Amino acid sequence: MHYRFDLHMHSCLSPCADLGNSPAALAKAAKAAGLNGVMLSDHNSSRNSQAFATACQREGIDALFGIEITTAEEFHVLAVFDTLTQAEQMTEMITATLPKRINQPLIFGDQFVVTADDEIEEQEWHLLSAPTSLTIQEIEQRVHGLNGLLIACHINRPCFSVFSQLGGLSGDEGFDAVELSRQARKIDWMPKILGLPILRSSDAHNLAMIGQIWNEAELEAFTVQHLRKALKENRVLNP
Ligand SMILES: [Zn+2]
Ligand SMILES: [Zn+2]
């Protein structure tokens, strides 16, 4: 099946995302933008992922289960999983290693856990924008141990990227791919990414950003296994 997909978008659980970015609204926007494969990747938590998967099912599009993790080195990585259970296991480890700081919504923004019908269930109290105490090596072991994919987020950005924090890639991080934002030119980054495949992501914090950039691939199914294979074989295409 031909997939047009985006693995990086934020719901109202992420302190920096618009309140209008409910899982249901994101799924609708993705469908309207012509995407048929999506993943929610909130900061350091997968607590809205079940609602998102339900909403995607209603729209007839496929969903994976993701988290955007802040490493101890203070850069962002995406963990990509097939199931909610895997994402929840990762979230458990993240939650245990976040500083015990309480989110202050007026300063950092709301962190709403919601249902697929836009009902607010609770305000997450952990400060999700804080870094975990997990190093990139610890995260790599856990993500791959759970059979997930590990992606270096927005490597072109001047903050919270492996390039901004560590100066570049060593090759030992275990990344399955690197992610470039819409604004970045692939040609500028090709020499610096050690031959890793490139993914493009909207990193949408509001609905208007959905569908502005995407990836395409012929996949048997929208699963980690098939995505990993397509990445390895350089069959993931993007603008
Ligand atoms: Zn990020
Ligand atoms: Zn993000």
XYZ file of C-alpha atoms and ligand atoms in Angstrom:
241
model
C 0.000 0.000 0.000
C 1.186 3.509 -0.719
C 1.643 5.519 2.453
C 1.964 9.241 2.838
C 3.017 9.719 6.430
C 4.169 12.040 9.197
C 5.622 10.658 12.429
C 5.925 13.848 14.434
C 3.033 15.924 15.736
C 2.008 17.205 19.146
C -1.314 17.090 20.944
C -2.633 19.215 23.788
C -0.613 17.001 26.149
C 2.526 18.791 24.992
C 2.869 22.081 26.873
C 3.933 23.904 23.706
C 1.060 22.699 21.482
C -2.204 24.512 20.815
C -5.167 23.490 22.904
C -7.038 22.885 19.621
C -4.615 20.044 18.859
C -6.767 17.348 20.372
C -6.108 13.801 19.153
C -9.432 13.883 17.282
C -8.652 17.233 15.626
C -5.177 16.029 14.626
C -6.566 12.853 13.049
C -9.138 14.869 11.094
C -6.518 17.365 9.918
C -4.181 14.535 8.868
C -6.911 12.839 6.865
C -7.900 16.147 5.234
C -4.249 16.774 4.318
C -4.065 13.446 2.477
C -1.971 11.571 5.033
C -2.821 7.923 5.638
C -0.112 7.129 8.205
C 0.533 9.232 11.291
C 2.090 9.165 14.708
C 1.511 11.304 17.750
C 4.788 12.172 19.440
C 4.174 14.232 22.550
C 7.049 15.295 24.768
C 8.085 12.529 27.157
C 4.660 10.856 27.268
C 2.341 8.640 25.260
C -0.704 9.344 27.408
C -2.811 10.692 24.494
C -1.792 7.919 22.108
C -4.749 5.623 22.701
C -7.177 8.476 22.053
C -5.205 9.351 18.914
C -5.271 5.743 17.645
C -9.031 5.595 18.205
C -9.500 8.911 16.387
C -7.342 7.705 13.475
C -9.328 4.503 13.235
C -12.495 6.594 12.919
C -10.887 8.550 10.071
C -9.712 5.358 8.375
C -5.993 6.171 8.630
C -3.211 4.156 10.272
C -1.391 5.193 13.426
C 1.832 4.249 15.177
C 2.601 4.949 18.832
C 5.318 7.480 19.518
C 7.066 9.681 22.044
C 9.474 12.582 21.596
C 11.998 11.933 24.352
C 14.357 14.550 25.788
C 17.675 12.843 26.503
C 19.935 13.715 29.436
C 22.118 15.530 26.870
C 19.049 17.697 26.186
C 18.295 16.742 22.639
C 15.101 15.284 21.229
C 14.679 11.798 19.785
C 11.602 10.034 18.471
C 10.692 6.562 19.635
C 8.370 4.747 17.222
C 6.341 1.739 18.365
C 3.677 -0.589 16.974
C 1.589 -0.854 20.105
C 0.314 1.229 22.977
C 1.806 -1.279 25.432
C 5.316 -0.690 24.096
C 4.827 3.087 24.202
C 3.447 2.864 27.723
C 6.433 0.811 28.868
C 8.729 3.482 27.457
C 6.639 6.235 29.079
C 6.912 4.467 32.436
C 10.693 4.533 32.226
C 10.663 8.191 31.143
C 8.302 9.249 33.927
C 10.540 7.578 36.512
C 13.523 9.549 35.242
C 11.944 12.988 34.866
C 12.760 15.533 37.551
C 9.997 15.658 40.148
C 8.913 19.050 38.996
C 5.284 20.027 38.807
C 4.112 21.694 35.624
C 2.960 25.283 36.045
C 0.397 25.677 33.259
C 0.490 29.483 33.338
C 4.213 29.454 32.661
C 4.780 26.332 30.560
C 1.321 25.615 29.134
C -1.405 23.068 29.776
C -0.762 19.337 29.503
C -4.174 17.797 28.966
C -4.824 14.082 28.795
C -8.012 13.803 26.716
C -10.291 11.183 25.204
C -10.938 10.606 21.507
C -14.098 12.671 22.041
C -12.229 15.747 23.278
C -13.141 15.271 26.922
C -10.437 16.366 29.344
C -9.492 13.519 31.664
C -6.750 15.138 33.647
C -3.922 17.632 33.692
C -0.588 15.762 33.630
C 1.435 17.121 36.571
C 4.952 16.055 35.559
C 6.794 18.823 33.769
C 7.006 17.076 30.386
C 9.308 19.644 28.798
C 12.079 18.750 31.265
C 14.888 16.417 30.210
C 14.921 12.830 31.436
C 18.073 11.580 33.171
C 18.385 8.904 30.458
C 21.439 9.136 28.225
C 21.117 8.496 24.514
C 22.722 5.055 25.066
C 20.132 4.129 27.709
C 17.297 5.321 25.488
C 18.670 3.467 22.471
C 18.861 0.208 24.429
C 15.345 0.550 25.754
C 13.733 1.653 22.460
C 15.398 -1.094 20.450
C 14.803 -3.564 23.285
C 11.105 -2.807 22.876
C 11.497 -3.316 19.116
C 10.992 0.355 18.304
C 12.689 2.761 15.915
C 14.940 5.575 17.122
C 15.069 8.799 15.135
C 17.189 11.902 15.734
C 14.747 14.817 15.783
C 15.027 18.047 13.782
C 18.803 17.787 13.426
C 18.814 21.121 11.562
C 17.513 23.118 14.518
C 19.788 25.314 16.644
C 18.426 23.863 19.878
C 17.404 20.455 21.291
C 19.074 18.551 18.442
C 21.979 16.111 18.543
C 23.909 18.589 16.383
C 23.212 21.591 18.640
C 24.078 19.653 21.812
C 26.918 17.345 20.752
C 28.123 18.901 17.515
C 27.048 16.047 15.279
C 26.688 12.304 14.966
C 29.301 9.847 16.244
C 27.675 6.856 14.563
C 27.286 5.080 17.925
C 23.868 6.516 18.758
C 21.998 3.703 17.043
C 19.674 5.993 15.098
C 17.514 4.333 12.448
C 17.010 7.669 10.693
C 17.460 11.392 11.107
C 14.678 13.922 10.838
C 14.812 17.211 8.966
C 12.323 20.017 9.399
C 10.440 21.446 6.454
C 12.752 24.473 6.213
C 15.970 22.441 5.972
C 17.530 21.592 2.601
C 18.480 17.934 2.284
C 21.519 18.755 0.185
C 23.028 20.744 3.073
C 22.705 17.817 5.468
C 23.596 14.823 3.293
C 27.351 15.070 4.033
C 26.803 15.160 7.799
C 24.451 12.245 8.461
C 26.732 9.225 7.942
C 24.480 7.741 5.294
C 21.429 7.523 7.570
C 18.019 7.757 5.905
C 16.132 11.051 6.146
C 12.611 11.499 7.406
C 10.636 14.702 7.075
C 8.219 15.740 9.788
C 5.825 18.580 10.420
C 6.499 18.618 14.196
C 3.059 20.207 14.159
C 2.169 22.302 17.196
C -0.963 23.622 15.490
C -3.351 22.104 12.954
C -2.224 24.345 10.085
C 1.194 22.664 10.126
C -0.247 19.212 9.390
C 0.419 18.094 5.831
C 2.987 20.802 5.043
C 5.654 18.120 4.798
C 5.467 14.321 4.552
C 7.184 11.064 3.592
C 6.040 8.506 1.065
C 6.715 4.806 0.805
C 5.236 1.618 -0.506
C 4.693 -0.463 2.643
C 3.007 -3.813 3.151
C 1.630 -2.346 6.343
C 2.218 0.740 8.473
C 4.368 -1.055 11.045
C 7.812 -0.642 12.566
C 9.036 -3.741 10.752
C 8.022 -2.509 7.309
C 9.125 1.028 7.999
C 12.543 -0.185 9.191
C 12.933 -2.238 6.027
C 11.896 0.645 3.768
C 14.332 2.988 5.536
C 17.200 0.495 5.201
C 16.453 -0.028 1.521
C 16.199 3.719 0.913
C 12.608 3.421 -0.242
C 11.262 6.284 1.858
C 10.876 9.328 -0.348
C 10.258 12.903 0.744
C 10.430 16.443 -0.638
Zn 11.624 18.585 19.422
Zn 8.286 17.851 18.507
